[in-house]
mmCIF file of C-alpha atoms and ligand atoms in Angstrom:
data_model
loop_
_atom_site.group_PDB
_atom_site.id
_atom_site.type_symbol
_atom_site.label_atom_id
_atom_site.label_comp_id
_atom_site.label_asym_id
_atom_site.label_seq_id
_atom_site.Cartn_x
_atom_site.Cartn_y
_atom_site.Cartn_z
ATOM 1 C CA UNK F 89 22.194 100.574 74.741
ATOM 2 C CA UNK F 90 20.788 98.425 77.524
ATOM 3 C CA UNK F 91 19.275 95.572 75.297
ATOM 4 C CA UNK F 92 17.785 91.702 76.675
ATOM 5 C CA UNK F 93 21.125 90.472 78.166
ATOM 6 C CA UNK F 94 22.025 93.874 79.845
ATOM 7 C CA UNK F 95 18.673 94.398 81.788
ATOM 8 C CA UNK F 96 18.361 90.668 82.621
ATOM 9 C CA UNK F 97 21.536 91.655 84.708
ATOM 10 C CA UNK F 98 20.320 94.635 86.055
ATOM 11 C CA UNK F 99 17.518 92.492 87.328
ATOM 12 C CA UNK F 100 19.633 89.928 88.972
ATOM 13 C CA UNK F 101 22.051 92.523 90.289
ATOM 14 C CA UNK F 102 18.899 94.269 91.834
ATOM 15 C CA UNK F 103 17.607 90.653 93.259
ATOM 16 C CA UNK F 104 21.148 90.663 94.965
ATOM 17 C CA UNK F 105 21.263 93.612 96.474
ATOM 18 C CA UNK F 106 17.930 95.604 96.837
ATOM 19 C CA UNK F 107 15.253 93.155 97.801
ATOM 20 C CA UNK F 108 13.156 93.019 100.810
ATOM 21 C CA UNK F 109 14.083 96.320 103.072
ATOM 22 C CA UNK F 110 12.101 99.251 103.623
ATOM 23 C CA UNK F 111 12.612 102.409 101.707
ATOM 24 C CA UNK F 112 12.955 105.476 103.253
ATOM 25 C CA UNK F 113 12.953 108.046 100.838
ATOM 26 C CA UNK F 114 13.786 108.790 96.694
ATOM 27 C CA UNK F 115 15.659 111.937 95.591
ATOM 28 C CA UNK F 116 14.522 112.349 91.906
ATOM 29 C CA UNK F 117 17.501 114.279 90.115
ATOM 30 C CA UNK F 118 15.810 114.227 86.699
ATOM 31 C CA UNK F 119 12.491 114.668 86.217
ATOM 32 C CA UNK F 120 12.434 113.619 83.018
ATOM 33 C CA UNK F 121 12.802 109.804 83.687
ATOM 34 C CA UNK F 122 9.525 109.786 85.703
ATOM 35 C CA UNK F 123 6.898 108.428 84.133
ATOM 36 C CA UNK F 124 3.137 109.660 84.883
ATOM 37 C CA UNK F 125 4.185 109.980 88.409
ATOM 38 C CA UNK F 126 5.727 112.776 90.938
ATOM 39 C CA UNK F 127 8.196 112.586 93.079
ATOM 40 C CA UNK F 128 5.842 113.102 95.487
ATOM 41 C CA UNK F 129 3.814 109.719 94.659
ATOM 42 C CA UNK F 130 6.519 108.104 93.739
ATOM 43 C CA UNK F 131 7.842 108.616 97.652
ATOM 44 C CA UNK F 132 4.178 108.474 99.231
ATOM 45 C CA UNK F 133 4.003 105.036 97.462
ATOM 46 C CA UNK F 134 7.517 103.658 98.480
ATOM 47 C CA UNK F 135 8.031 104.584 101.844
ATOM 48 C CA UNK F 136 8.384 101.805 103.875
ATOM 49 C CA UNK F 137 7.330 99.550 101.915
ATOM 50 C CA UNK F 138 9.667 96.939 100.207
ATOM 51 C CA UNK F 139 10.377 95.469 96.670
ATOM 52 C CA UNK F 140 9.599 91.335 97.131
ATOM 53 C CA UNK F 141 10.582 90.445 93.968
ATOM 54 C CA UNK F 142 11.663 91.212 90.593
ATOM 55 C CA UNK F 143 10.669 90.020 86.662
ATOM 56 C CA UNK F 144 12.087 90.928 82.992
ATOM 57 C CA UNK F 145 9.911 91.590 80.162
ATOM 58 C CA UNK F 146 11.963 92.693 77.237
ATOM 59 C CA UNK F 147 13.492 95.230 78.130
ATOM 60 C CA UNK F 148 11.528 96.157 81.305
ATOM 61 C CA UNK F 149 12.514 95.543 84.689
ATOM 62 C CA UNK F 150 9.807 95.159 87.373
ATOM 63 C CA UNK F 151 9.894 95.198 91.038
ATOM 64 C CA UNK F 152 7.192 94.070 92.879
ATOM 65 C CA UNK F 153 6.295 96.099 96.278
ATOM 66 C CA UNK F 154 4.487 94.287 99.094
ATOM 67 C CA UNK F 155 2.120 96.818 99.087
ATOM 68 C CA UNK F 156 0.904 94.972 95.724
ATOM 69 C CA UNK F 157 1.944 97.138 92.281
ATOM 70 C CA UNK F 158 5.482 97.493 90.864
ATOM 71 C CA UNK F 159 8.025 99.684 90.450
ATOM 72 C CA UNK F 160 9.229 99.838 86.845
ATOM 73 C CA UNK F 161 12.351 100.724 85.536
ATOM 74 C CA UNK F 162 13.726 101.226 81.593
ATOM 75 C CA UNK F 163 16.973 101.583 80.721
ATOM 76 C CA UNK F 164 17.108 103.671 77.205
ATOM 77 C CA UNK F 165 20.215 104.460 75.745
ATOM 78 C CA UNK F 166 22.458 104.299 78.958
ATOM 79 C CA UNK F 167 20.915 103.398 82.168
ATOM 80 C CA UNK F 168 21.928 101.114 84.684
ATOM 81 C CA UNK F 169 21.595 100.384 88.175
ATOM 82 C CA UNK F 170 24.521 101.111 91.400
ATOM 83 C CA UNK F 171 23.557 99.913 95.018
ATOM 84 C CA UNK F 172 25.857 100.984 97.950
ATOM 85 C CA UNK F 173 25.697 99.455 101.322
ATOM 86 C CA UNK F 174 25.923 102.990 102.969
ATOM 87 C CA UNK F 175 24.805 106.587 101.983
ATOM 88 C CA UNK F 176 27.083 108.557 100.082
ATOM 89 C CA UNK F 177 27.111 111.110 97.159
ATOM 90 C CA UNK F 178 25.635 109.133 94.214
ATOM 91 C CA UNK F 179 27.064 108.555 91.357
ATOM 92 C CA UNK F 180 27.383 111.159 88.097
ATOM 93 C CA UNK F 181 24.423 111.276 86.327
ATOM 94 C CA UNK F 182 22.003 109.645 88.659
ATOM 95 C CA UNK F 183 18.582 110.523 87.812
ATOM 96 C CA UNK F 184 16.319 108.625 91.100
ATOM 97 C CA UNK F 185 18.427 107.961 94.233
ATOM 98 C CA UNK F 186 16.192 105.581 96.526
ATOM 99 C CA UNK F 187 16.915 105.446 99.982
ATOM 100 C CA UNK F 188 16.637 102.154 102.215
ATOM 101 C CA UNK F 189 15.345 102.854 105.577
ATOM 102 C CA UNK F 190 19.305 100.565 106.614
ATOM 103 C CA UNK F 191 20.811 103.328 105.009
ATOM 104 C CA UNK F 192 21.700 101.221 101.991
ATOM 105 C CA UNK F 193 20.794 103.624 98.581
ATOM 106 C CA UNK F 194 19.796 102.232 94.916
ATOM 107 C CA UNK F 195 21.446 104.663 92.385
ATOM 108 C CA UNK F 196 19.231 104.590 88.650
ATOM 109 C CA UNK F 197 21.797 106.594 86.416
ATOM 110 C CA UNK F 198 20.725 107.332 83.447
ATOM 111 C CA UNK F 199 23.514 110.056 81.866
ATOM 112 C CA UNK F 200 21.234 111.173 78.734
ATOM 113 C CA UNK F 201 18.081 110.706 80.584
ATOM 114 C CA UNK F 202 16.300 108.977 78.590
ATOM 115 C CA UNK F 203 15.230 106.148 80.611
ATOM 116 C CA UNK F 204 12.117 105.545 82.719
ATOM 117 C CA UNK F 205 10.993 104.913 86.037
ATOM 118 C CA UNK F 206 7.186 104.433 86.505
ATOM 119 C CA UNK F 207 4.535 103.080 88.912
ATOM 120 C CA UNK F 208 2.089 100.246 87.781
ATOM 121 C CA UNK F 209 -0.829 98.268 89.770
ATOM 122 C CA UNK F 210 0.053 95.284 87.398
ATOM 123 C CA UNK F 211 3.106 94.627 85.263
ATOM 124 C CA UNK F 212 1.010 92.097 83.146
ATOM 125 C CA UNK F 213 -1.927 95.839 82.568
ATOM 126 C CA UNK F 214 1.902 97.840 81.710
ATOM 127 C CA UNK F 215 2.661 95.078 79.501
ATOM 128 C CA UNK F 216 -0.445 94.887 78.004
ATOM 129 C CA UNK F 217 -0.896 99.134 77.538
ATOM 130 C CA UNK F 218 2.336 99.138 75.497
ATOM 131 C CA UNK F 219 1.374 96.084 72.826
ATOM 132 C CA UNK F 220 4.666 94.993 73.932
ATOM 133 C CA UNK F 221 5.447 91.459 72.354
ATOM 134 C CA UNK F 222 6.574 88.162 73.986
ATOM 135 C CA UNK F 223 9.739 88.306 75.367
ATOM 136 C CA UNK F 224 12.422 87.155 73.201
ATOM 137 C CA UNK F 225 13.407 84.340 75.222
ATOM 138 C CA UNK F 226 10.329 82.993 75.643
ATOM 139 C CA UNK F 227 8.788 82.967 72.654
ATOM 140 C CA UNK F 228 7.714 79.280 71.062
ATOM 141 C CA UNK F 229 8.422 78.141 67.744
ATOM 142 C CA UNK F 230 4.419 78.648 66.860
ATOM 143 C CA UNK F 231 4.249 82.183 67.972
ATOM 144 C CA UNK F 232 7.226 83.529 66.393
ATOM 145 C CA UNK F 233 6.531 81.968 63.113
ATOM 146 C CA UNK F 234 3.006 83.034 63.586
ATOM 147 C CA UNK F 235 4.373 86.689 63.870
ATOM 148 C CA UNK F 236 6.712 86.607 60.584
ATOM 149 C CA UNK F 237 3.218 85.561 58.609
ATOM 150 C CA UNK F 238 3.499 87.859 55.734
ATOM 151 C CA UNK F 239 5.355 90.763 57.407
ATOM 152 C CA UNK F 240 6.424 93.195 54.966
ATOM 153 C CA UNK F 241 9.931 94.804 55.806
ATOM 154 C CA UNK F 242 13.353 93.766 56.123
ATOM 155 C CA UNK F 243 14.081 91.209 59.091
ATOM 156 C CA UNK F 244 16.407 93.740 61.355
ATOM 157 C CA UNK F 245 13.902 95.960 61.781
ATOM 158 C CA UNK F 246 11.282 93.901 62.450
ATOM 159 C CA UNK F 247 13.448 92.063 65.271
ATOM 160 C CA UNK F 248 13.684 95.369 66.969
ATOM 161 C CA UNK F 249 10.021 95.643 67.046
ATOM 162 C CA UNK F 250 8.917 95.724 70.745
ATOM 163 C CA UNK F 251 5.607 95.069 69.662
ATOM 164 C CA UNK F 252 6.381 92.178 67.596
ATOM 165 C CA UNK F 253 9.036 90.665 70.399
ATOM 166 C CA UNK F 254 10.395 92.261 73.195
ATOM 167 C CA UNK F 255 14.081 92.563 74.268
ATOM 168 C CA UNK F 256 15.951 92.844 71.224
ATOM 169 C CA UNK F 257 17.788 95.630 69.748
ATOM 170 C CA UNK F 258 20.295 97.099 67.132
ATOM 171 C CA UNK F 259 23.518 95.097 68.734
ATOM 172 C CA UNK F 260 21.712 91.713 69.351
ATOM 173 C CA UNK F 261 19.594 91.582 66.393
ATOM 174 C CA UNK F 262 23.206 91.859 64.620
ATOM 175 C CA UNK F 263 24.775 89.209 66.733
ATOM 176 C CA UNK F 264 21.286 86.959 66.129
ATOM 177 C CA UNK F 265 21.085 87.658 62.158
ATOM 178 C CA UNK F 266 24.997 86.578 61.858
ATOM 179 C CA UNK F 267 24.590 83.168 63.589
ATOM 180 C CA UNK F 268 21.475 82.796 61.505
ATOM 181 C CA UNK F 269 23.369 83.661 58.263
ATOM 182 C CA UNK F 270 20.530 86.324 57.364
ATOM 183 C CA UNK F 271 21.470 89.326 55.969
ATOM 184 C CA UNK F 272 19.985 92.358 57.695
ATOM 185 C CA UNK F 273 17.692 93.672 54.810
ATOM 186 C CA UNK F 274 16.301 90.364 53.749
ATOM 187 C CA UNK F 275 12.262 90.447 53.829
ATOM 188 C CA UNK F 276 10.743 88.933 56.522
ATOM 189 C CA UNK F 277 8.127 87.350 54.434
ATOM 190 C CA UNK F 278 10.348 85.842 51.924
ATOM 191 C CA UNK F 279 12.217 83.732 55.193
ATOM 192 C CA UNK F 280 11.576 79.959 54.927
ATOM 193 C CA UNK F 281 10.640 77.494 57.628
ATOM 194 C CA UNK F 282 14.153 76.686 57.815
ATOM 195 C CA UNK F 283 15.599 79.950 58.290
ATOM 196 C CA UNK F 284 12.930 81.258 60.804
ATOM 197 C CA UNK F 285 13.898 78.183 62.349
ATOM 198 C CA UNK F 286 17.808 78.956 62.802
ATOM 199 C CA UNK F 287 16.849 82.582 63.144
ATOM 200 C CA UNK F 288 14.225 81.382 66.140
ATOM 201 C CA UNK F 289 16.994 79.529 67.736
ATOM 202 C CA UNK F 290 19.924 81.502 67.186
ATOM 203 C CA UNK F 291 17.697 83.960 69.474
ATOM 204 C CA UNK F 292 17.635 82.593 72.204
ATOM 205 C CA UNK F 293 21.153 81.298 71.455
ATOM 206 C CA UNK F 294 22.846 84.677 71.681
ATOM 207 C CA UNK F 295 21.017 86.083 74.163
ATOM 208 C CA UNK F 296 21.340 83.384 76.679
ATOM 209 C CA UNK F 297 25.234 83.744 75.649
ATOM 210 C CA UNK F 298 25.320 87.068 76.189
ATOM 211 C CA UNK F 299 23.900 86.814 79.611
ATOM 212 C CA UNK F 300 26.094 83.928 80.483
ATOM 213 C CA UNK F 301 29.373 86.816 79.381
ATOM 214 C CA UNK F 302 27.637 89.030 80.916
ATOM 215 C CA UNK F 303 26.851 91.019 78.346
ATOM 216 C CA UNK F 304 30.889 91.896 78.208
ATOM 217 C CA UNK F 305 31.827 91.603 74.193
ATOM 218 C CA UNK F 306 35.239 90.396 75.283
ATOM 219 C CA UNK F 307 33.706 87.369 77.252
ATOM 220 C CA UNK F 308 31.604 86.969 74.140
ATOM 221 C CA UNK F 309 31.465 83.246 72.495
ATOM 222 C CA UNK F 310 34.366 83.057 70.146
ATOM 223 C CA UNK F 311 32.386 82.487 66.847
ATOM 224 C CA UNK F 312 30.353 85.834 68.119
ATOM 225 C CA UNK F 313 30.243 88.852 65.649
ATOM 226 C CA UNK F 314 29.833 90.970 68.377
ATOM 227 C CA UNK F 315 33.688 91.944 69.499
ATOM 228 C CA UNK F 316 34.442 92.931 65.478
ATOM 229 C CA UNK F 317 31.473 94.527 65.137
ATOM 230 C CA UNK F 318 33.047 98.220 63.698
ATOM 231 C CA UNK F 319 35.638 99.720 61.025
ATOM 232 C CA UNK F 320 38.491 97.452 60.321
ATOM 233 C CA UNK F 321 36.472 94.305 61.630
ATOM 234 C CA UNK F 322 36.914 90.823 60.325
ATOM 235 C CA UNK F 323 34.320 88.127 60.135
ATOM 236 C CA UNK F 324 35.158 85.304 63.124
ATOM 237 C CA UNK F 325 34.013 82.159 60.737
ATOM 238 C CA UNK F 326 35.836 83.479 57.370
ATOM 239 C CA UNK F 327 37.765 86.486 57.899
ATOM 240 C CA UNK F 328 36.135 88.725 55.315
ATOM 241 C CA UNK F 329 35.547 92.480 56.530
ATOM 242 C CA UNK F 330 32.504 93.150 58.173
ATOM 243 C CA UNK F 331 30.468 95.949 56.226
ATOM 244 C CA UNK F 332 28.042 98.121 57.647
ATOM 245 C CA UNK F 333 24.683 99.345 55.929
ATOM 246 C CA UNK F 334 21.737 101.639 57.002
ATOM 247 C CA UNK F 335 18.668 99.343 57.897
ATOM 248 C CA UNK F 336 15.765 101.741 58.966
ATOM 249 C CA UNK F 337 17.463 104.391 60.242
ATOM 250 C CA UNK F 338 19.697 101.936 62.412
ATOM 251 C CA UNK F 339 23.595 101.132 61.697
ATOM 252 C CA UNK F 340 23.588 97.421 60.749
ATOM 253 C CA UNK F 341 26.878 94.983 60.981
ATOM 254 C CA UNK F 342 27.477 91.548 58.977
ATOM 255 C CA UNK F 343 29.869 89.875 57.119
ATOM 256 C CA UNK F 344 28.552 90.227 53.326
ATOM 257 C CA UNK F 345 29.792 86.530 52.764
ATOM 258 C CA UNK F 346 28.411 84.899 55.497
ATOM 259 C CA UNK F 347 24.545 86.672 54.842
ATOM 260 C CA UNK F 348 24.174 86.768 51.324
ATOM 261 C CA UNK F 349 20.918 88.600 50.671
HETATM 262 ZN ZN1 ZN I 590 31.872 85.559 57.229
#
């Protein structure tokens, strides 16, 4: 599932290729991605305008028309992003095909169509609407601590929050918890200074790592969970099997020597 790392890539990739030329036209395949917009408005509003430039918030893309606004895309389980110089059939499973007046195309494929692609006046109003919470890789030392105060509920879960920070789901909260050597069910309010500490760090540790591998487990960091993270996996630091438990309603991966709860 597209998580932090994966969408700051689709953001990049989209700065490389899709920036500053008119569109033409969108072909929405799937309805079901749009959201509270038509194909119609969705069209009315891009044609011929251009996207300017793009920003990340968790795990929303934005691109900024110069008609002022944004287009926003989410990626949910499975979406990503294909560009192609010249028209030709999409790819499978493309849900919006948009159409550069050059005859370049942006493909948004999204195979169980269950992302999103919306229309805002203001990514900081979208933002705001959802009680989405800071970024992940921006948040300071005071604000995250702040936002552990006396939260009830195991520390997994509450890393996937959106609203509590934004970016981080059930792979890299793994990946962050085993570098932090906290097991997945420990309470958030029972974590020390210390540990929210090397939990606050090991966040933006992983994630800028993961970027930097491009989000491709076997470019991971060697010390990285990530790459024996299922059956038959060993620990990278001490070789014991990794175990897997059910921390609300997700499938959670450590090494039960390395996280002691
Ligand atoms: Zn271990």
């Amino acid at each position: 599932m597209p998580e932090l790392p994966d969408v700051e890539l689709y953001r990049r990739y989209l700065d490389a290729t899709s920036l500053h030329q008119p569109f033409d036209h969108v072909e929405v395949e799937a309805l079901r991605v749009l959201e509270d917009t038509t194909p119609q408005a969705l069209g009315r509003r891009l044609k011929g305008h251009r996207l300017e430039d793009t920003r990340r918030h968790g795990k929303y893309l934005f691109a900024t028309l110069d008609s002022g606004g944004a287009l926003v895309l989410h990626f949910g389980m499975t979406g990503r992003l294909e560009y192609s110089r010249k028209a030709h059939d999409p790819p499978r499973h493309t849900a919006c095909l948009f159409h550069f007046g050059n005859g370049g195309q942006l493909a948004y494929v999204a195979p169980r169509k269950l992302g999103h692609v919306a229309l805002t006046d203001s990514p900081a109003h979208f933002i705001e609407d959802r009680a989405l919470g800071p970024d992940a890789l921006e948040i300071d030392w005071d604000t995250f601590r702040a936002a552990a105060g006396k939260r009830r509920g195991g520390v997994k879960s509450w890393l996937m929050d959106q609203q509590r920070i934004a970016g981080i789901g059930n792979v890299y909260s793994d990946e962050i918890l085993f570098q932090a050597g906290i097991h997945p069910k420990q309470a958030v309010r029972d974590l020390d200074d210390d540990e929210l500490r090397d939990l606050h760090r090991a966040i933006r540790e992983v994630l800028t790592a993961a970027i930097e591998a491009k989000a491709d487990p076997e470019h991971m960091p060697p010390g990285f969970l990530l790459p024996h993270r299922g059956e038959g996996g060993r620990c990278p630091r001490c070789r014991t099997g990794v175990k897997k438990i059910r921390a609300s309603g997700r499938t959670a991966w450590y090494c039960p020597a390395c996280q002691p709860l």
